[in-house]
Coordinates of C-alpha atoms in Angstrom, one line a residue:
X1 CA 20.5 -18.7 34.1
X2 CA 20.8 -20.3 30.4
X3 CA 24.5 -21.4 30.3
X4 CA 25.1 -19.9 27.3
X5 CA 23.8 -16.2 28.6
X6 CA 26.3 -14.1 30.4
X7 CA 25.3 -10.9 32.3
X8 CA 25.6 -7.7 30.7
X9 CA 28.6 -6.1 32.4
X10 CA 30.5 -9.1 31.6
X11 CA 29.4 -8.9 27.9
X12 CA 30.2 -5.1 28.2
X13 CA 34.1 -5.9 29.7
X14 CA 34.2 -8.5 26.5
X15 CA 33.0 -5.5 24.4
X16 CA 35.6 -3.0 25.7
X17 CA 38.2 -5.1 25.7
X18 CA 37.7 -6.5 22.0
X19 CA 37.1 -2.9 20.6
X20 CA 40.7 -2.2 22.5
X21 CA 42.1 -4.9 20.9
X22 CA 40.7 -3.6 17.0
X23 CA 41.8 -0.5 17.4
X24 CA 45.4 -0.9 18.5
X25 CA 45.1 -3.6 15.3
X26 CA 44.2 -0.4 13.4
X27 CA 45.7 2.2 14.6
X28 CA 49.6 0.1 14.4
X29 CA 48.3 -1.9 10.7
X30 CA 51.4 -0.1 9.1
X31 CA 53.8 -1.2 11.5
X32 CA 52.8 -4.8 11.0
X33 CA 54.6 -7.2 9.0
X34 CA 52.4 -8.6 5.7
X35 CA 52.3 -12.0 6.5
X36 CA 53.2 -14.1 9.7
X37 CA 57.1 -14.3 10.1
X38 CA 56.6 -18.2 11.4
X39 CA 55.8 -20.9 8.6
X40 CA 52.7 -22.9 8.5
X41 CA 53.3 -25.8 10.6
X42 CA 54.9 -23.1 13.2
X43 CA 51.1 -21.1 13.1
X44 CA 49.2 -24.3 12.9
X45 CA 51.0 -25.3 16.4
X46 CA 50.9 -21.8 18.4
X47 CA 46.9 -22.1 17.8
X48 CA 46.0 -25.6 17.8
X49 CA 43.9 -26.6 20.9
X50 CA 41.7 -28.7 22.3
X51 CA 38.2 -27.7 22.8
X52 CA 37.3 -27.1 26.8
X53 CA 35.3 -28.9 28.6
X54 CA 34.7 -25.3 31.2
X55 CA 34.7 -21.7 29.6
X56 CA 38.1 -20.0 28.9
X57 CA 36.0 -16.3 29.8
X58 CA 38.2 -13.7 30.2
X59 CA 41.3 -15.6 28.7
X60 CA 40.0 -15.5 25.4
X61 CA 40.8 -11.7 24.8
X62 CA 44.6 -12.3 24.8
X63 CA 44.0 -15.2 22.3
X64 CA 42.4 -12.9 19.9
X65 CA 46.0 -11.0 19.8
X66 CA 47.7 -14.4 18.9
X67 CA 45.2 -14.7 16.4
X68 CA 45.7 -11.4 14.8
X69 CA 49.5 -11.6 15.5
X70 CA 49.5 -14.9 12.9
X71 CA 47.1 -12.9 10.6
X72 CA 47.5 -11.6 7.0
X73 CA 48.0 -7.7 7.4
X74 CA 45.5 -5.4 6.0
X75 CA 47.5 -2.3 5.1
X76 CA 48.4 -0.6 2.2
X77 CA 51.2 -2.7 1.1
X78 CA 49.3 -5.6 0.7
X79 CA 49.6 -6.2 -3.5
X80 CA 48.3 -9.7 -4.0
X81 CA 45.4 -11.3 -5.7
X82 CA 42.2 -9.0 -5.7
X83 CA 41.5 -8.5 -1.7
X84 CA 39.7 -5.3 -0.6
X85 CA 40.6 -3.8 2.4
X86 CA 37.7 -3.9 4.9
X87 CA 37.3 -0.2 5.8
X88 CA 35.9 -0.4 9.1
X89 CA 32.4 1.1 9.1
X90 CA 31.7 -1.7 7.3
X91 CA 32.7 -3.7 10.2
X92 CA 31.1 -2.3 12.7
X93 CA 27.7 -3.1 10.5
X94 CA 29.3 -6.7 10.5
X95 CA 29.3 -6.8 14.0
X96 CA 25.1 -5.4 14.4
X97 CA 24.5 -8.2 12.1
X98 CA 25.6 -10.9 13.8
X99 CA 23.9 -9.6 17.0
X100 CA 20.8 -9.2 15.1
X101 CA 21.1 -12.5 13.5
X102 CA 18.6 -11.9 10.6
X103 CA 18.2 -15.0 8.6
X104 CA 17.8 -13.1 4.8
X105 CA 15.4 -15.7 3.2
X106 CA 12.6 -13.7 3.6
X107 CA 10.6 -10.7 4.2
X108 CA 8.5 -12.5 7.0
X109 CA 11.8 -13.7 8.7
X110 CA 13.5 -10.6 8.4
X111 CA 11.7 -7.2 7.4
X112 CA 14.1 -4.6 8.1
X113 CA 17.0 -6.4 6.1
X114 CA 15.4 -7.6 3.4
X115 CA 14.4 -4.0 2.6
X116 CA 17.5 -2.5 2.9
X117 CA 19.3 -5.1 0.8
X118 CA 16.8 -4.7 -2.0
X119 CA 18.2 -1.2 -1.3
X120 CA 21.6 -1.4 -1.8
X121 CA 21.2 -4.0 -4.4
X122 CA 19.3 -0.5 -6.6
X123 CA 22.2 1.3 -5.2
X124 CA 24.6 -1.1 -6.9
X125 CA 23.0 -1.3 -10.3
X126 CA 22.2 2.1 -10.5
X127 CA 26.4 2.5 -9.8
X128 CA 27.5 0.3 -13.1
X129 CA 24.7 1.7 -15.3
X130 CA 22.1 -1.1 -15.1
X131 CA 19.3 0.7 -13.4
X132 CA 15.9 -1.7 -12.8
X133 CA 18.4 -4.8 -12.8
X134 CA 17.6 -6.7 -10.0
X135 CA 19.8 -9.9 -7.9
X136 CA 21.1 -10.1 -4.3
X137 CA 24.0 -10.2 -2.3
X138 CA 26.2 -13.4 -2.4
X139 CA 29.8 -15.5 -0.9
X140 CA 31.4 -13.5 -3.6
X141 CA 32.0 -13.9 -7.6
X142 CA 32.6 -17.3 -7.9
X143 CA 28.8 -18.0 -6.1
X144 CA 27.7 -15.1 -8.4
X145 CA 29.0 -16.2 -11.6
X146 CA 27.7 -19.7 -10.6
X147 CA 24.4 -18.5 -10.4
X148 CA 24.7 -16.0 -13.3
X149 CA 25.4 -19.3 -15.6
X150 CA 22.8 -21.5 -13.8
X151 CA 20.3 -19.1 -14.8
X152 CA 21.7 -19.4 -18.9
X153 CA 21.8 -22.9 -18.6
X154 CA 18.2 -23.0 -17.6
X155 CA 17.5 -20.2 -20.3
X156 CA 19.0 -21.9 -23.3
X157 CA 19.4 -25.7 -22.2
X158 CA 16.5 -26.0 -19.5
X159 CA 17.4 -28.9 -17.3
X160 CA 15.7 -28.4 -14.0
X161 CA 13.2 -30.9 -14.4
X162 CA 14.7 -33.4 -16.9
X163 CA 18.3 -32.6 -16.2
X164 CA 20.4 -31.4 -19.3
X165 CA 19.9 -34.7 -21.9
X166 CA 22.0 -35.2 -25.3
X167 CA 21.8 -31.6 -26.3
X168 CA 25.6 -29.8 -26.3
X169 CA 25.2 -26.6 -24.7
X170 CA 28.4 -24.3 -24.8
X171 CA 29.8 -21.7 -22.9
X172 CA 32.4 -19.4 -24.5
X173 CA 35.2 -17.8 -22.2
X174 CA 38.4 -16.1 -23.0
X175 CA 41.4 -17.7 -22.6
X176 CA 41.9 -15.5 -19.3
X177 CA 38.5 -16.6 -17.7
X178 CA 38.1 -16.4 -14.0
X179 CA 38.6 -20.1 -12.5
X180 CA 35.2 -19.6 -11.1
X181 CA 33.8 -20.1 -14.6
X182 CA 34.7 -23.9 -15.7
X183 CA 34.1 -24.6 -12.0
X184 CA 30.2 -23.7 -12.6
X185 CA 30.6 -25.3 -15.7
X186 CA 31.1 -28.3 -14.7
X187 CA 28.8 -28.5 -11.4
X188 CA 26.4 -27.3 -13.6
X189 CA 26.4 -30.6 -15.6
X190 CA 27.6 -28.7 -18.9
X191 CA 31.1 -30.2 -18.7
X192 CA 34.4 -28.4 -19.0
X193 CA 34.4 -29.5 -22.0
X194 CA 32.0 -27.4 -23.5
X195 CA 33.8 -24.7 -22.1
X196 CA 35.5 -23.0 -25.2
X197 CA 38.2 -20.5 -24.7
X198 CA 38.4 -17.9 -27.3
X199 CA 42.1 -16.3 -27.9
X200 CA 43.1 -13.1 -26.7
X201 CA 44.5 -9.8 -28.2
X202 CA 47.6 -8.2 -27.4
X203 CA 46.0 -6.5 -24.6
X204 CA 44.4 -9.4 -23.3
X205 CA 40.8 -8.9 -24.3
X206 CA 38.6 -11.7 -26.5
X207 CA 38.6 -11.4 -29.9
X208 CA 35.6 -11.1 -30.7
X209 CA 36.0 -12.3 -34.6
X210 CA 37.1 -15.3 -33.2
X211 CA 33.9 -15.0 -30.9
X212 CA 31.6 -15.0 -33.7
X213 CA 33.4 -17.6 -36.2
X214 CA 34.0 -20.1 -33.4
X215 CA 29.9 -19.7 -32.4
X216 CA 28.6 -20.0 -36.0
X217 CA 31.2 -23.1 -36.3
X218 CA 29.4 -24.7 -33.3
X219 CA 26.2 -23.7 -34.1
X220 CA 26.1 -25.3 -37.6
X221 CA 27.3 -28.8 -36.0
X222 CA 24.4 -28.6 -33.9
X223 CA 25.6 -27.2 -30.4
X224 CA 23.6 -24.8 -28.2
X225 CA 25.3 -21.6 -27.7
X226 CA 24.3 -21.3 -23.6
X227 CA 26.2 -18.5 -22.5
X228 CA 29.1 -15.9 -23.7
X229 CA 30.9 -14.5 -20.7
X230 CA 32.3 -11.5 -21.1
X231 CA 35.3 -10.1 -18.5
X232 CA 35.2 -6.9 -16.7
X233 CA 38.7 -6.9 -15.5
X234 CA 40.1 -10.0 -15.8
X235 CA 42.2 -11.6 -12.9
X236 CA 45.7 -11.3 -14.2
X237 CA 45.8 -8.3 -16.2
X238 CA 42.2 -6.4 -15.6
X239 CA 41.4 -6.3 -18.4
X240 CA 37.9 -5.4 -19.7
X241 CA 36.0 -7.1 -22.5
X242 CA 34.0 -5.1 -25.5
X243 CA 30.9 -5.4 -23.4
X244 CA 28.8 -4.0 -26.4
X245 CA 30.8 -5.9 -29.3
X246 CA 29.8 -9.1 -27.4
X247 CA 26.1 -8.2 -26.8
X248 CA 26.1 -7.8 -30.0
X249 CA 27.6 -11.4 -31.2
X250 CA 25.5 -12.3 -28.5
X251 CA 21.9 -11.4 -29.6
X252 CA 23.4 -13.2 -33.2
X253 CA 23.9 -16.2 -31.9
X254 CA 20.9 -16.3 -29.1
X255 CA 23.1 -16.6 -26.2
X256 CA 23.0 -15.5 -22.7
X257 CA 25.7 -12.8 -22.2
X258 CA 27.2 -12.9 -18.7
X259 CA 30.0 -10.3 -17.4
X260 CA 32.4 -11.6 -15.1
X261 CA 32.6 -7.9 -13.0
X262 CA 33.7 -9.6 -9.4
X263 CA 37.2 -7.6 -10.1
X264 CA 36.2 -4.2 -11.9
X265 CA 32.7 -3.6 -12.9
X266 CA 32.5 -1.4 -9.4
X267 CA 35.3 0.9 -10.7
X268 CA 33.0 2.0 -13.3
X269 CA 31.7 4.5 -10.5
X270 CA 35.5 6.4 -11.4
X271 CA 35.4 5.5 -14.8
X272 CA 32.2 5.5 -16.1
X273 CA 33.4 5.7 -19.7
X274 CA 35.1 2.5 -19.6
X275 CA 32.6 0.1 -19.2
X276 CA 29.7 1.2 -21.4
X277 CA 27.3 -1.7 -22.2
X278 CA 26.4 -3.7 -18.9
X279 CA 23.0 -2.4 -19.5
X280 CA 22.5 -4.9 -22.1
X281 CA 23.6 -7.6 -20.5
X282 CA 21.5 -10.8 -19.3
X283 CA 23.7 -10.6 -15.3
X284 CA 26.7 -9.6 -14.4
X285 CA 28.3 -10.5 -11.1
X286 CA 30.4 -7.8 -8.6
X287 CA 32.5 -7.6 -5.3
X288 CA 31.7 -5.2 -3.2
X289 CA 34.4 -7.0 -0.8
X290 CA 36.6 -6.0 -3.2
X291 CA 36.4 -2.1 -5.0
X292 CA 34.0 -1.2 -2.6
X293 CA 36.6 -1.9 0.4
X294 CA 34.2 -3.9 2.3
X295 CA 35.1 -7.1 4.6
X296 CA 34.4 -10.6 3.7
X297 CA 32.0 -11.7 2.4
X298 CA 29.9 -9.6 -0.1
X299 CA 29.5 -10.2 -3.4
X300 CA 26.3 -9.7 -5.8
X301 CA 24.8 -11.3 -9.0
X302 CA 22.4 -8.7 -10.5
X303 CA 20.0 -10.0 -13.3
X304 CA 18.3 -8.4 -16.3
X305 CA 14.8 -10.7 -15.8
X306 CA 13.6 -11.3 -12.3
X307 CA 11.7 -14.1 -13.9
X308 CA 14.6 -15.8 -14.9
X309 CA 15.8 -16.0 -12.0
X310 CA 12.7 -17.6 -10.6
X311 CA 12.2 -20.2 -12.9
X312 CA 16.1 -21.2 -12.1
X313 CA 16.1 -21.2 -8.6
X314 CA 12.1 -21.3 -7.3
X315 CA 12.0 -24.3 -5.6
X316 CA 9.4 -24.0 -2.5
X317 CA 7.7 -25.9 -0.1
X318 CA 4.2 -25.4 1.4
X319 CA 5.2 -24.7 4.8
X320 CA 7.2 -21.8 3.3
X321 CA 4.1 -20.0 1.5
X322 CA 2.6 -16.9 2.5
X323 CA -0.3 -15.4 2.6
X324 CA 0.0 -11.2 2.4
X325 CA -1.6 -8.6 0.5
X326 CA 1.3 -6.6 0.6
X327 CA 3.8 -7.7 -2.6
X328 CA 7.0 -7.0 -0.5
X329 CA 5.5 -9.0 2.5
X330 CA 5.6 -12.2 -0.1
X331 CA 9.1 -11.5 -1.1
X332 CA 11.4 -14.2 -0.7
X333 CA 15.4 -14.4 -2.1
X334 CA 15.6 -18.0 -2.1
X335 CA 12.9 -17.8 -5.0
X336 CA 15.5 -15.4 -6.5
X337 CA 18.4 -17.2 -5.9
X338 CA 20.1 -20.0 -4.6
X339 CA 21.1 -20.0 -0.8
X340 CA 18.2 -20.3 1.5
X341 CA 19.8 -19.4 5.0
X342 CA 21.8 -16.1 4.1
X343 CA 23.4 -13.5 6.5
X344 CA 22.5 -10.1 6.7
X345 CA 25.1 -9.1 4.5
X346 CA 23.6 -5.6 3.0
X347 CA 23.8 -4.0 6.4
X348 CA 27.9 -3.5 6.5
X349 CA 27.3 -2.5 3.2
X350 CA 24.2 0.1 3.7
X351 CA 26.5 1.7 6.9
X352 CA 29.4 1.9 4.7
X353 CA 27.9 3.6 2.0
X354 CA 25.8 5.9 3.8
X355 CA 28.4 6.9 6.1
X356 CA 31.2 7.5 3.4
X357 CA 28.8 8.8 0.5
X358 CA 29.4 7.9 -3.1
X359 CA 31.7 10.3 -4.0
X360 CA 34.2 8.7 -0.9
X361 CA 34.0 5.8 -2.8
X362 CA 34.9 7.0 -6.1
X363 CA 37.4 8.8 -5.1
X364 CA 39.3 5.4 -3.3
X365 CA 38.8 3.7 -6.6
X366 CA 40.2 6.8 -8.3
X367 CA 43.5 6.7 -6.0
X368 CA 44.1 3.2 -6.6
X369 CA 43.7 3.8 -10.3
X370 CA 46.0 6.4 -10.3
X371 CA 48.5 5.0 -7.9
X372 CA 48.6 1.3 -10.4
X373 CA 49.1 4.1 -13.0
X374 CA 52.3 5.3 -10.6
X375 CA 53.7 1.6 -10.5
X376 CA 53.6 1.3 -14.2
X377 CA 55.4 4.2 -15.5
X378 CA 58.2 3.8 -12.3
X379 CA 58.7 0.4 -14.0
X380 CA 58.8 1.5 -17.5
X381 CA 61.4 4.2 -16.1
X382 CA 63.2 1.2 -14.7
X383 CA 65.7 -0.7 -17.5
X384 CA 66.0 -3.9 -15.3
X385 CA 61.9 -3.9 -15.4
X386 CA 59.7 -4.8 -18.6
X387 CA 55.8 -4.5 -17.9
X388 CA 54.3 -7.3 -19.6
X389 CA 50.3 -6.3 -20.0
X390 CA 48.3 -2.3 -20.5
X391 CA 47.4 -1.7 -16.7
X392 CA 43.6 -1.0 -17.9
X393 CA 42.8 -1.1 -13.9
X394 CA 44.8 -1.8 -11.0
X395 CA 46.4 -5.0 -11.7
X396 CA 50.0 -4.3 -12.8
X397 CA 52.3 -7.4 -14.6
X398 CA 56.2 -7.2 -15.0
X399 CA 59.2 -8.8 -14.6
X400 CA 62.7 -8.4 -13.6
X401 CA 65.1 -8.7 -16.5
X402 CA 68.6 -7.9 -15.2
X403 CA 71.3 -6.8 -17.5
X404 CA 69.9 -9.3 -20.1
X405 CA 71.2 -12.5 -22.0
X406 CA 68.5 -15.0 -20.1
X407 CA 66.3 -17.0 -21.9
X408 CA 62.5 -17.4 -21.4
X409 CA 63.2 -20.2 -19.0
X410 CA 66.1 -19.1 -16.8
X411 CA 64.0 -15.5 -16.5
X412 CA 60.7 -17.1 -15.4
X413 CA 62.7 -19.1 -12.8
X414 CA 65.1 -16.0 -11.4
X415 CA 61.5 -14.3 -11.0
X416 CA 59.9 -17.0 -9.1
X417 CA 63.1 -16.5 -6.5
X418 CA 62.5 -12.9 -6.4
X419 CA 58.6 -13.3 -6.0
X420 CA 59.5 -15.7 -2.9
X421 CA 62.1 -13.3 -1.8
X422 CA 60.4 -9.8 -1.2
X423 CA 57.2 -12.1 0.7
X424 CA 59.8 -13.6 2.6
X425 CA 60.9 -10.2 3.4
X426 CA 57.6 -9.1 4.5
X427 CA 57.4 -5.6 4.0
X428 CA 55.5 -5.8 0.8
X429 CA 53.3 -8.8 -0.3
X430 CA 52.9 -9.6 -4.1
X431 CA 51.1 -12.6 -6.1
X432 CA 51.8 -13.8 -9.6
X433 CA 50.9 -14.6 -12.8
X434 CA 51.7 -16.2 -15.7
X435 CA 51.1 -14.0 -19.3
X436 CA 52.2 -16.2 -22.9
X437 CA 54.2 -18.5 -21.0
X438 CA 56.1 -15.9 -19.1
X439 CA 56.3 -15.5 -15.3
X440 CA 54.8 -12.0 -14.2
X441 CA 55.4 -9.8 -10.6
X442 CA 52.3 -9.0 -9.9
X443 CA 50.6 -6.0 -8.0
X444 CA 47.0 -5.4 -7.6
X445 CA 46.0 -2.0 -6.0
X446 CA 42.8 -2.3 -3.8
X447 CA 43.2 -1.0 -1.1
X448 CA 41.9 2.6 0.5
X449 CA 44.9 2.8 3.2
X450 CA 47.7 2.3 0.3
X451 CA 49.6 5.4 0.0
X452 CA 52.2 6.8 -2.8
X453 CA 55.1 5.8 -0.2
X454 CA 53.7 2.4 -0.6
X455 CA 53.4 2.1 -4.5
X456 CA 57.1 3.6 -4.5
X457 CA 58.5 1.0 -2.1
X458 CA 57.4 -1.9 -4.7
X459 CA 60.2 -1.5 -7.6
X460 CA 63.1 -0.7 -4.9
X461 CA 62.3 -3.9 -2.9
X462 CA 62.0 -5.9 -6.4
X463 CA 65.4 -4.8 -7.3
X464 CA 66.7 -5.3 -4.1
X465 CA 65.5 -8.8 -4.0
X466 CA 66.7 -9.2 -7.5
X467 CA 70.3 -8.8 -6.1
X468 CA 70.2 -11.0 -3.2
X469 CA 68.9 -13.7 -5.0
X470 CA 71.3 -13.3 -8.2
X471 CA 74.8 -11.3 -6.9

């Protein structure tokens, strides 16, 4: 017997035992703590180990606890950053996949799941109003976005075969741009220089006036105009870009218009007024691992022009041609796009879907809407509380301000104690973020298991910090 095979009883025990383990996990996720109550170096020593020389077998199982026990908590009261909640369908399809072990590159390598991630891929453009868009599934946004701008670059500044010479090619962000975005910047050889950030409005969306002078400025000094990337809920504040004003500017100026929707272009299935316009857009990159609750990783680029996409990322060899008189049975994603070994990432995502339905979905985007809506007016209710941005989504920004008489300074540092306060506490978790030079509180609402008890615990435990950190 292979060493590495293991008779199917003992594979069956593992089985049983794991799924025991995963559902006490979610079955008690309330009761947990947030985060780990011991400190990094504390976590890093309880799991270090050497590697065996002999199998551990059935030892492992109570290891998986102590990994879990040390393990960010995935219920409702988790507020920070913009982490979906990994409803667990879409788990078990995460689990089939790995047993299956489909390597996505190709329809000739892997039949079944390259159909049914075409599939969901329809299913997702059909979702944000971009029906016949095409793309595939990713890491996430920052891989989508990567790819959304390589295919500009190679659109307006084609440097595939020559690389991208004397000519300045420019990308225009707004001055709350995703990270991801001068990150493919500059490994895309454009240089974060050439990255221009356009102001903001009050609300946080790009002015697009300053859009459209700032383009024609460049434009008549001889720069290429590569890109315009619009935001569909930016990271701090959600908010959501005139997709159409920018198409517009856009088609002016020649550019490739990209939408930054990792965060909210999904929660257009609950508000489909909101975000009219991706249909004219060149891509536009999403998270299903974030509003459509899914776990780690999923995230998709979907594309205007398949044959864009081809003449950015087509790179093949002869051993990888095909001969087929079937046009599906040629189909390859790593013409399409840029990974060439990719999971089976569409099935989690094609159980989850199917076994929920659409309007499950829509209706968990629509509670966290609503329950980010909760958070705002309880803190507008609140004198000690200012919100400090529109809560167009789920993201909500405020600050504690006491009984007054601090400056800008002495507020942003009580708020970074209270931040580090309620996480130390651990029954709520928040991030942060930082709005015209002031330090924000920050909840983001993403989650299907977060309830009204949750939202209402937030201000209480923010005030309650507030007094233990300043008597």
């Amino acid at each position: 017997m292979n060493p590495l095979e293991i008779p199917s009883d003992e594979l069956r025990q593992l089985l049983e035992e794991v799924t025991n383990v995963v559902l006490r996990y979610v079955e008690d996720l309330n009761a947990q703590a947030i985060m780990p109550m011991m400190g990094g170096p504390e976590v890093d020593r309880v799991l270090r180990s050497e590697w065996p020389k002999e199998g551990l077998k059935g030892q492992i199982v109570p290891q998986i606890n102590e990994v879990i026990r040390h393990s960010r908590a995935q219920n409702g009261r988790f507020f920070g950053y913009v982490l979906g909640s990994a409803e667990p369908v879409a788990a078990v399809g995460d689990l089939v996949a790995s047993v299956l072990n489909q390597n996505v590159t190709a329809w000739r390598s892997s039949p079944a799941a390259v159909s049914i991630e075409k599939m969901v891929v329809e299913w997702l453009a059909q979702a944000i109003g971009c029906t016949g868009f095409q793309g595939s599934l990713t890491g996430g946004g920052s891989s989508a976005n990567l790819m959304g701008l390589a295919m500009a670059r190679e659109a307006k500044l084609p440097a595939n075969s020559q690389g991208v010479g004397g000519r300045r090619g420019i990308v225009y962000a707004s001055e709350e741009v995703h990270m991801s975005i001068p990150k493919s910047v500059a490994l895309l050889g454009l240089g974060t220089e050439n990255l221009c950030l356009i102001p903001t409005d009050e609300a946080f969306h790009m002015i697009p006036e300053e859009l459209d002078r700032t383009m024609r400025r460049d434009q008549a000094s001889g720069s290429v105009p590569v890109a315009i990337v619009a935001s569909a809920g930016t990271v701090n504040t959600g908010a959501v870009d005139s997709v159409v004003e920018l198409s517009r500017i856009a088609r002016r100026h020649g550019a490739w218009l990209h939408v930054d929707g990792a965060y909210g272009a999904l929660a257009a299935l609950a508000l489909p007024n909101r975000f009219s316009g991706f249909e004219l857009v060149d891509s536009i990159s999403l998270d299903p691992h974030k509003w459509l609750y899914q776990p780690l990783d999923c995230g998709c680029l979907l594309y205007r022009d398949a044959a864009a996409a081809r003449r950015t990322f087509s790179h093949t060899g002869e051993y990888a041609r095909v001969l087929t008189s079937a046009p599906i049975e040629g189909f390859a994603f790593f013409e399409e796009s840029l990974e060439l070994s990719r999971r089976f990432r569409a099935l989690k995502l094609w159980l989850s879907l199917r076994y929920h339905g659409r309007e499950a979905f829509r209706q968990a985007i629509k509670h966290d809407l609503i329950h980010a809506r909760r958070l705002a007016e309880a803190i507008v209710e609140q004198p000690e509380l200012q919100l400090l941005a529109p809560v167009e989504l789920s993201a909500v920004c405020f600050r504690y301000l006491g009984k007054g008489g601090l400056s800008e300074t002495e507020l942003n540092r009580l708020n970074r104690a209270i931040l580090k306060r309620v996480n130390e506490r651990g029954r709520l978790y928040l991030s942060n973020a930082t709005l015209r030079a002031k330090f924000c509180l920050r909840a983001c609402v993403l989650n299907h298991r977060t309830s009204d008890s949750d939202i209402d615990s937030i201000v209480p435990e923010v005030i309650g910090a507030a007094r233990e950190v300043q008597p």
